[in-house]
Short mmCIF file of C-alpha atoms in Angstrom, two decimals:
data_model
loop_
_atom_site.label_atom_id
_atom_site.label_comp_id
_atom_site.label_asym_id
_atom_site.label_seq_id
_atom_site.Cartn_x
_atom_site.Cartn_y
_atom_site.Cartn_z
CA MET A 1 12.94 -4.55 1.04
CA PHE A 2 10.27 -5.93 3.31
CA ASP A 3 11.19 -7.63 6.34
CA PRO A 4 8.02 -9.10 8.23
CA SER A 5 10.79 -9.60 11.95
CA ALA A 6 11.39 -6.67 13.32
CA PRO A 7 8.64 -5.49 15.82
CA VAL A 8 5.67 -2.54 14.63
CA PRO A 9 3.96 -0.46 16.02
CA VAL A 10 0.02 -0.18 14.88
CA PRO A 11 -0.14 2.38 12.25
CA PRO A 12 -3.37 3.98 11.27
CA LEU A 13 -4.17 5.27 7.85
CA SER A 14 -4.54 8.75 9.29
CA ARG A 15 -3.69 8.34 12.99
CA ARG A 16 -5.16 12.67 13.57
CA ALA A 17 -8.26 10.84 12.33
CA LEU A 18 -8.39 8.00 15.11
CA LEU A 19 -8.07 10.63 17.90
CA ALA A 20 -9.92 13.25 17.13
CA LEU A 21 -13.48 11.48 16.73
CA PRO A 22 -15.80 12.72 18.77
CA ALA A 23 -17.83 10.57 20.80
CA PRO A 24 -21.93 10.73 20.90
CA ALA A 25 -24.46 9.66 23.42
CA LEU A 26 -22.94 6.02 24.02
CA LEU A 27 -24.87 3.02 22.39
CA ALA A 28 -27.31 0.36 24.33
CA GLY A 29 -28.20 -2.84 22.95
CA CYS A 30 -25.62 -3.36 20.42
CA ALA A 31 -24.51 -7.63 20.09
CA LEU A 32 -20.78 -8.06 20.11
CA PRO A 33 -19.52 -9.26 16.82
CA THR A 34 -19.19 -12.29 16.48
CA ARG A 35 -16.47 -14.46 13.75
CA LEU A 36 -16.32 -18.31 12.32
CA PRO A 37 -13.12 -19.27 13.83
CA ALA A 38 -9.37 -18.26 12.40
CA VAL A 39 -7.14 -21.27 10.83
CA PRO A 40 -5.36 -23.40 12.23
CA ALA A 41 -2.11 -22.62 12.86
CA ASP A 42 -0.97 -25.65 11.21
CA HIS A 43 -3.32 -24.46 7.87
CA ARG A 44 -2.14 -20.83 7.28
CA GLN A 45 0.17 -21.67 4.62
CA SER A 46 -2.57 -24.03 1.93
CA VAL A 47 -5.78 -21.42 2.42
CA THR A 48 -6.25 -19.81 -0.41
CA VAL A 49 -9.23 -16.83 -0.62
CA LEU A 50 -10.79 -17.59 -4.43
CA GLY A 51 -8.11 -21.16 -4.67
CA ILE A 52 -5.75 -19.45 -7.37
CA PRO A 53 -2.30 -20.23 -6.00
CA ASN A 54 -0.47 -17.27 -7.07
CA GLU A 55 -3.53 -15.19 -5.54
CA ARG A 56 -1.30 -13.78 -2.28
CA PHE A 57 2.10 -14.67 -0.91
CA PHE A 58 3.41 -14.85 2.66
CA VAL A 59 6.41 -13.64 2.89
CA HIS A 60 7.23 -14.16 6.43
CA GLU A 61 8.21 -17.40 5.05
CA ARG A 62 11.17 -17.76 2.90
CA SER A 63 9.15 -20.02 0.02
CA GLY A 64 6.65 -17.04 0.23
CA GLN A 65 9.39 -15.01 -0.85
CA GLN A 66 10.38 -17.52 -2.42
CA GLY A 67 7.14 -17.67 -4.74
CA LEU A 68 6.86 -14.01 -4.87
CA GLN A 69 10.41 -14.65 -6.62
CA GLU A 70 8.58 -16.60 -9.05
CA GLU A 71 5.40 -13.11 -9.99
CA PHE A 72 8.72 -11.51 -10.62
CA LEU A 73 10.48 -13.62 -13.12
CA ALA A 74 7.23 -14.85 -15.03
CA ALA A 75 5.87 -11.59 -15.64
CA VAL A 76 9.53 -10.42 -16.78
CA ARG A 77 9.31 -13.12 -19.10
CA ARG A 78 5.46 -12.09 -20.29
CA LYS A 79 7.07 -8.14 -21.12
CA ALA A 80 9.29 -9.47 -22.61
CA ALA A 81 6.77 -11.96 -24.79
CA THR A 82 4.58 -8.32 -25.56
CA ARG A 83 7.94 -6.86 -26.46
CA GLY A 84 9.74 -9.67 -28.92
CA LEU A 85 12.62 -10.98 -26.82
CA ASP A 86 13.76 -12.94 -26.00
CA PRO A 87 12.77 -14.16 -22.47
CA GLU A 88 16.31 -14.38 -21.16
CA ARG A 89 18.16 -10.92 -21.25
CA ALA A 90 17.82 -8.24 -19.01
CA ILE A 91 14.64 -5.81 -20.06
CA PRO A 92 16.07 -2.56 -20.03
CA ASN A 93 13.67 0.18 -17.08
CA LEU A 94 11.88 -1.43 -15.15
CA ASP A 95 10.39 1.20 -12.69
CA LEU A 96 9.41 0.25 -9.44
CA LEU A 97 6.71 2.66 -7.25
CA ALA A 98 5.79 1.73 -4.11
CA ILE A 99 3.28 4.05 -2.52
CA SER A 100 2.91 3.85 1.20
CA GLY A 101 0.22 4.56 3.77
CA GLY A 102 -0.30 8.09 5.59
CA GLY A 103 -4.62 8.42 5.08
CA GLU A 104 -5.23 12.02 3.65
CA ASP A 105 -1.47 12.54 3.04
CA GLY A 106 -2.58 9.91 0.29
CA ALA A 107 -3.45 13.59 -1.53
CA PHE A 108 0.30 15.17 -1.91
CA GLY A 109 0.86 11.89 -3.59
CA ALA A 110 -2.10 11.89 -5.92
CA GLY A 111 -0.66 15.24 -6.55
CA LEU A 112 3.08 13.57 -7.56
CA LEU A 113 1.31 11.22 -9.88
CA VAL A 114 -0.52 13.94 -11.70
CA GLY A 115 1.83 16.02 -12.19
CA TRP A 116 3.89 13.41 -13.35
CA THR A 117 1.89 13.21 -15.70
CA GLU A 118 1.52 16.34 -17.23
CA ARG A 119 5.78 17.45 -16.76
CA GLY A 120 5.77 14.48 -19.73
CA ASP A 121 8.37 11.68 -18.65
CA ARG A 122 6.14 9.70 -16.23
CA PRO A 123 6.96 5.59 -16.84
CA GLU A 124 5.79 2.59 -17.50
CA PHE A 125 6.13 0.64 -14.07
CA PHE A 126 7.06 -3.02 -14.34
CA LEU A 127 6.15 -2.90 -10.60
CA VAL A 128 3.45 -0.51 -8.64
CA THR A 129 2.83 -1.68 -4.07
CA GLY A 130 0.14 0.37 -2.08
CA VAL A 131 0.08 0.16 1.01
CA SER A 132 -3.33 1.40 3.06
CA THR A 133 -3.62 4.85 1.95
CA GLY A 134 -0.96 4.15 -0.95
CA ALA A 135 -3.92 1.04 -1.38
CA LEU A 136 -6.61 2.67 -2.34
CA ALA A 137 -4.22 4.95 -5.16
CA ALA A 138 -2.04 1.85 -6.77
CA PRO A 139 -4.52 0.72 -9.72
CA PHE A 140 -5.08 3.81 -10.49
CA ALA A 141 -1.15 4.63 -10.85
CA PHE A 142 -0.64 1.30 -11.99
CA LEU A 143 -2.99 1.80 -14.76
CA GLY A 144 -1.42 4.94 -16.11
CA SER A 145 -2.51 8.24 -16.54
CA ASP A 146 -6.01 7.71 -18.20
CA TRP A 147 -6.69 7.32 -15.42
CA ASP A 148 -5.31 10.29 -13.67
CA ALA A 149 -9.44 12.09 -12.90
CA SER A 150 -10.30 9.61 -11.22
CA LEU A 151 -7.35 9.47 -8.93
CA ARG A 152 -7.93 12.94 -8.46
CA ALA A 153 -11.40 13.39 -7.36
CA VAL A 154 -10.28 10.23 -4.78
CA TYR A 155 -8.09 12.56 -3.48
CA THR A 156 -9.74 16.18 -3.84
CA GLU A 157 -13.25 14.95 -3.47
CA ILE A 158 -13.30 13.05 -1.01
CA THR A 159 -14.50 14.10 2.56
CA LEU A 160 -14.58 11.89 6.15
CA ALA A 161 -18.78 10.63 4.95
CA ASP A 162 -17.17 9.46 2.03
CA ILE A 163 -14.80 6.66 4.84
CA LEU A 164 -16.39 6.37 7.53
CA ILE A 165 -19.40 6.74 9.98
CA GLN A 166 -18.40 7.35 13.24
CA ARG A 167 -19.39 5.53 16.14
CA GLY A 168 -19.48 6.37 20.53
CA TYR A 169 -17.09 5.84 23.11
CA SER A 170 -19.02 2.06 23.93
CA ALA A 171 -17.66 0.71 20.86
CA ALA A 172 -14.46 0.54 22.45
CA ILE A 173 -16.02 -2.30 24.33
CA LEU A 174 -19.15 -3.37 21.98
CA ASN A 175 -17.44 -3.30 18.56
CA ASP A 176 -14.50 -4.14 16.06
CA GLY A 177 -13.91 -0.64 15.42
CA MET A 178 -14.45 2.62 17.29
CA ALA A 179 -15.72 3.17 13.30
CA ASP A 180 -18.33 1.54 10.62
CA ASN A 181 -15.60 2.39 7.28
CA SER A 182 -18.67 0.80 4.72
CA PRO A 183 -19.28 4.36 3.00
CA LEU A 184 -15.62 4.29 2.36
CA PHE A 185 -15.60 0.44 1.11
CA ARG A 186 -18.42 1.73 -1.28
CA THR A 187 -16.16 4.68 -2.18
CA ILE A 188 -13.60 2.28 -3.50
CA SER A 189 -15.89 0.20 -4.71
CA ARG A 190 -17.51 3.02 -6.90
CA HIS A 191 -14.10 3.20 -8.42
CA MET A 192 -13.16 0.25 -8.01
CA ASP A 193 -15.45 -1.22 -10.84
CA GLU A 194 -15.60 -4.73 -13.95
CA ARG A 195 -13.55 -2.09 -16.33
CA MET A 196 -10.95 -1.73 -14.05
CA LEU A 197 -10.59 -4.66 -12.56
CA ALA A 198 -10.26 -5.68 -16.45
CA ALA A 199 -7.60 -3.28 -17.29
CA ILE A 200 -6.02 -4.69 -13.65
CA GLY A 201 -6.22 -7.74 -15.93
CA ARG A 202 -4.45 -6.84 -18.99
CA GLU A 203 -1.59 -5.45 -17.75
CA HIS A 204 -0.94 -8.10 -15.41
CA ASP A 205 -0.89 -10.72 -18.58
CA ALA A 206 2.12 -7.42 -20.08
CA GLY A 207 4.03 -8.54 -17.57
CA ARG A 208 4.01 -5.82 -14.44
CA LEU A 209 2.39 -6.06 -11.36
CA LEU A 210 0.15 -4.47 -8.72
CA LEU A 211 0.66 -5.95 -4.58
CA ILE A 212 -0.99 -5.03 -2.46
CA GLY A 213 -0.12 -5.38 2.05
CA THR A 214 -2.31 -6.36 4.42
CA THR A 215 -2.07 -8.20 7.36
CA ASN A 216 -3.21 -10.97 8.70
CA LEU A 217 -3.93 -10.39 12.21
CA ASP A 218 -4.85 -14.14 13.06
CA ALA A 219 -1.36 -14.55 12.22
CA GLU A 220 0.31 -11.89 13.42
CA ARG A 221 1.62 -11.01 9.72
CA PRO A 222 1.59 -9.54 6.41
CA VAL A 223 0.59 -10.74 3.20
CA VAL A 224 1.47 -10.10 -0.22
CA TRP A 225 -1.99 -9.52 -2.47
CA ASN A 226 -1.36 -10.54 -6.12
CA ILE A 227 -3.61 -7.36 -7.52
CA GLY A 228 -3.28 -8.81 -11.11
CA ALA A 229 -3.06 -12.39 -10.79
CA ILE A 230 -6.96 -12.33 -9.31
CA ALA A 231 -8.33 -10.09 -12.28
CA ARG A 232 -7.37 -12.17 -14.65
CA SER A 233 -9.32 -15.17 -12.80
CA GLY A 234 -11.98 -15.04 -14.32
CA HIS A 235 -13.31 -15.65 -10.79
CA PRO A 236 -17.40 -14.56 -10.25
CA GLN A 237 -15.57 -13.30 -6.89
CA ALA A 238 -12.87 -11.46 -7.94
CA LEU A 239 -13.49 -7.64 -7.80
CA ASP A 240 -15.55 -8.93 -4.62
CA THR A 241 -11.85 -9.70 -2.68
CA VAL A 242 -10.06 -6.89 -5.34
CA ARG A 243 -12.50 -4.23 -3.91
CA ARG A 244 -11.81 -6.29 0.14
CA ILE A 245 -8.57 -6.47 -0.21
CA MET A 246 -7.88 -2.67 -0.31
CA LEU A 247 -10.00 -2.04 2.10
CA ALA A 248 -7.95 -3.94 4.47
CA SER A 249 -5.14 -2.79 3.77
CA ALA A 250 -6.65 1.23 4.72
CA ALA A 251 -8.46 -0.69 8.22
CA ILE A 252 -7.19 0.87 11.00
CA PRO A 253 -6.59 -1.46 13.45
CA GLY A 254 -9.24 -0.16 16.28
CA ALA A 255 -9.97 2.20 14.83
CA PHE A 256 -12.18 0.88 11.62
CA SER A 257 -13.52 -2.52 10.99
CA PRO A 258 -11.12 -5.97 10.03
CA VAL A 259 -12.12 -7.05 6.64
CA LEU A 260 -13.26 -11.10 7.35
CA PHE A 261 -12.37 -13.28 4.32
CA ASP A 262 -13.45 -16.55 4.04
CA VAL A 263 -11.33 -19.79 3.90
CA SER A 264 -12.01 -23.37 4.20
CA VAL A 265 -9.69 -26.19 5.92
CA ASN A 266 -11.06 -29.42 4.27
CA GLY A 267 -14.36 -28.46 4.20
CA VAL A 268 -14.21 -26.64 7.57
CA PRO A 269 -15.54 -22.96 7.32
CA HIS A 270 -12.82 -19.96 9.12
CA HIS A 271 -11.99 -16.39 8.72
CA GLU A 272 -8.54 -14.98 8.32
CA LEU A 273 -9.31 -11.64 10.31
CA HIS A 274 -7.18 -8.99 8.13
CA VAL A 275 -6.40 -4.39 8.93
CA ASP A 276 -4.15 -2.54 7.55
CA GLY A 277 -0.75 -4.12 5.79
CA GLY A 278 1.38 -0.33 7.86
CA VAL A 279 0.65 -3.03 10.41
CA PHE A 280 4.33 -4.57 9.24
CA ALA A 281 5.60 -1.75 6.68
CA GLN A 282 3.98 1.43 5.44
CA ALA A 283 6.16 0.43 2.05
CA PHE A 284 7.41 -2.25 0.48
CA LEU A 285 9.01 -3.46 -2.77
CA TYR A 286 9.75 -7.02 -3.19
CA PRO A 287 11.64 -9.53 -1.53
CA GLU A 288 15.24 -10.50 -0.36
CA THR A 289 15.30 -13.01 -3.26
CA VAL A 290 14.30 -10.75 -5.43
CA GLY A 291 17.52 -9.53 -4.56
CA GLU A 292 19.72 -12.12 -3.80
CA PHE A 293 19.03 -14.07 -7.11
CA ARG A 294 19.72 -10.53 -8.67
CA ARG A 295 23.27 -10.34 -6.91
CA GLN A 296 23.52 -13.59 -8.04
CA ARG A 297 23.47 -13.09 -11.85
CA MET A 298 25.34 -9.74 -11.54
CA ALA A 299 28.07 -12.48 -10.30
CA GLN A 300 28.25 -15.45 -12.91
CA ARG A 301 27.96 -12.00 -15.29
CA LEU A 302 24.55 -12.53 -16.95
CA PRO A 303 23.02 -10.02 -17.80
CA VAL A 304 20.02 -8.01 -15.32
CA ALA A 305 17.28 -4.82 -16.14
CA SER A 306 18.88 -2.00 -15.56
CA ALA A 307 15.76 -0.99 -12.55
CA ARG A 308 15.37 2.01 -11.03
CA THR A 309 12.48 2.24 -7.88
CA TRP A 310 10.75 5.16 -7.29
CA ILE A 311 8.96 5.24 -3.02
CA ILE A 312 6.10 8.25 -2.75
CA ARG A 313 6.13 8.23 0.98
CA ASN A 314 2.61 9.86 2.14
CA ALA A 315 4.53 12.05 5.70
CA ARG A 316 6.92 14.43 6.32
CA LEU A 317 10.08 12.40 7.71
CA GLU A 318 11.42 15.77 9.00
CA PRO A 319 9.61 17.05 12.43
CA THR A 320 8.79 19.82 13.33
CA GLY A 321 8.20 19.67 17.37
CA ALA A 322 5.50 21.01 19.07
CA GLN A 323 4.08 21.41 23.17
CA VAL A 324 2.70 18.70 24.39
CA ASN A 325 -0.28 18.66 27.02
CA ARG A 326 -0.01 16.80 30.45
CA ARG A 327 -2.99 14.79 29.38
CA THR A 328 -3.20 10.36 28.10
CA ILE A 329 -4.56 11.77 25.09
CA GLY A 330 -2.16 13.96 24.19
CA ILE A 331 0.63 11.95 25.66
CA ALA A 332 -0.80 9.32 24.19
CA GLY A 333 -0.55 9.96 20.77
CA ARG A 334 2.29 11.93 20.03
CA ALA A 335 4.05 8.43 21.61
CA ILE A 336 1.45 6.80 18.53
CA SER A 337 2.48 9.26 16.15
CA SER A 338 6.22 9.22 16.23
CA MET A 339 6.19 5.99 16.65
CA ILE A 340 5.45 5.90 13.21
CA SER A 341 6.67 8.30 12.16
CA ALA A 342 10.35 6.57 13.26
CA LEU A 343 8.46 2.79 11.17
CA GLY A 344 8.07 4.70 7.84
CA TYR A 345 11.33 6.27 7.89
CA ASN A 346 12.32 2.76 8.77
CA ASP A 347 11.11 1.64 5.88
CA ILE A 348 12.81 4.50 3.65
CA VAL A 349 16.18 3.50 4.80
CA ARG A 350 15.42 0.17 3.71
CA MET A 351 14.85 0.37 0.66
CA TYR A 352 17.33 2.25 -0.30
CA PHE A 353 20.05 0.54 1.67
CA ALA A 354 18.89 -2.65 -0.69
CA ALA A 355 18.28 -0.98 -3.76
CA GLN A 356 22.24 0.45 -3.44
CA ARG A 357 23.84 -3.29 -2.13
CA ASP A 358 21.60 -4.56 -5.63
CA LEU A 359 22.25 -0.82 -7.69
CA MET A 360 19.01 -0.28 -8.26
CA ASP A 361 18.54 3.27 -8.74
CA TYR A 362 16.59 4.64 -5.72
CA ASN A 363 14.11 7.64 -5.94
CA LEU A 364 12.66 9.09 -3.43
CA ALA A 365 9.86 11.61 -3.20
CA TYR A 366 8.22 12.14 1.10
CA ILE A 367 6.46 16.00 2.01
CA GLN A 368 8.98 17.97 3.19
CA ASN A 369 8.76 20.86 5.81
CA ASP A 370 7.57 23.97 2.73
CA PHE A 371 4.08 22.91 3.23
CA THR A 372 2.67 24.81 5.60
CA ILE A 373 -1.19 24.16 5.21
CA PRO A 374 -2.01 23.50 8.85
CA TYR A 375 -4.49 20.45 9.26
CA THR A 376 -7.33 20.80 11.39
CA LEU A 377 -9.72 18.39 10.40
CA PRO A 378 -9.95 14.46 9.22
CA PHE A 379 -10.26 14.63 5.69
CA ASP A 380 -10.66 18.45 5.13
CA GLN A 381 -9.94 19.47 1.45
CA ALA A 382 -9.15 22.58 2.47
CA TYR A 383 -6.29 20.30 3.52
CA MET A 384 -6.05 18.14 1.25
CA ARG A 385 -5.81 19.93 -1.82
CA PRO A 386 -4.26 22.71 -1.19
CA LEU A 387 -1.58 18.61 -0.33
CA PHE A 388 -2.36 17.25 -3.75
CA GLU A 389 -1.64 20.63 -5.40
CA TYR A 390 1.65 21.00 -3.32
CA GLY A 391 2.99 17.32 -4.60
CA ARG A 392 1.68 18.05 -8.02
CA GLU A 393 3.81 21.25 -8.32
CA ARG A 394 7.11 19.94 -6.90
CA MET A 395 7.38 16.82 -9.26
CA ARG A 396 6.31 19.72 -12.77
CA ARG A 397 9.09 22.07 -11.17
CA GLY A 398 10.94 18.53 -11.21
CA ASP A 399 12.11 19.18 -7.12
CA VAL A 400 10.33 16.68 -5.30
CA TRP A 401 12.80 13.24 -5.77
CA ALA A 402 15.64 12.91 -3.06
CA LYS A 403 18.38 9.74 -3.94
CA ALA A 404 18.76 9.02 -0.32
CA PRO A 405 16.97 9.88 3.21
CA PRO A 406 17.27 12.97 5.12
CA ALA A 407 19.96 12.48 6.91
#
């Protein structure tokens, strides 16, 4: 369900926000941003940020996929142990949730989760994955209904000032992003605190997984971070690292500053430069090796866990269409928007066929064309609050899930 080999466009957390940023007077006398050398290619697979063996997985490599498969199996064994079951037996109803990118449209998924709680049949997810805005919502979804108030606040009270500080046109040459995303880091830090980190660590020990995707831009490779393992590690830098991972997953390339992670190669310090995980996938669930393991057990008539996949696509999937003005920005913006939409659609189709192949129940939610509130300004509550309520009400009505992608 995660294909790192496909060439894809660079997707933003909010492509509309990027194209809508106003430009104040050009900056003068700005120092160019600097960094340490990138990790040499022959060491990229071995370096770690915190020294935790299972802190992350390089899923473009077979070894990384196998490592993630082993993490899945270890989590299933822990889950069995907490229920007093034989670890070799199948665990019923493993629920896997993927939350996609989508910027302001993440309000849809947040409303859906809150409505799911109110409906009364929201499961405890064995796995939660998040990319971009999905990475911001994933910890709340992972921890469950007790955190709904905070999730609601993030998507119904946030403003543009909580996300970015605008820069001028000269930032395209003199800086590493058209906007400073330090306000978003402060917003993340208000919610991702020691209490939340400790709760994630406890759930990891109980046999559950929380994974967030970023892109290592130096290596041109996706990275899947094992947030639960980092949370329960007790490392003094664990909290700051998780915050920075969430920031990196939502760092729009070119729009926001990337996130630099300090690593060491043979005692020499280096930097890894990470950006939006949506560069490679708008949403993901599990690597091919997990599906292979499941199919092998079925072929050998060994027990396997019944599983349901839930994909929240924080976007529209059915194009609405509109006239494009014959101007460079308008043409480029529509082309980028169309490529990102195609990427997101391909992700959900790939997950659909993987679920069919691996005999998993498939459920997809997305913004349909019956949501008619117009988008006007980036991270505007006049748009996000109605979208939150739209997702909430559709979940409460019970008509939000589709069993296959449209068309």
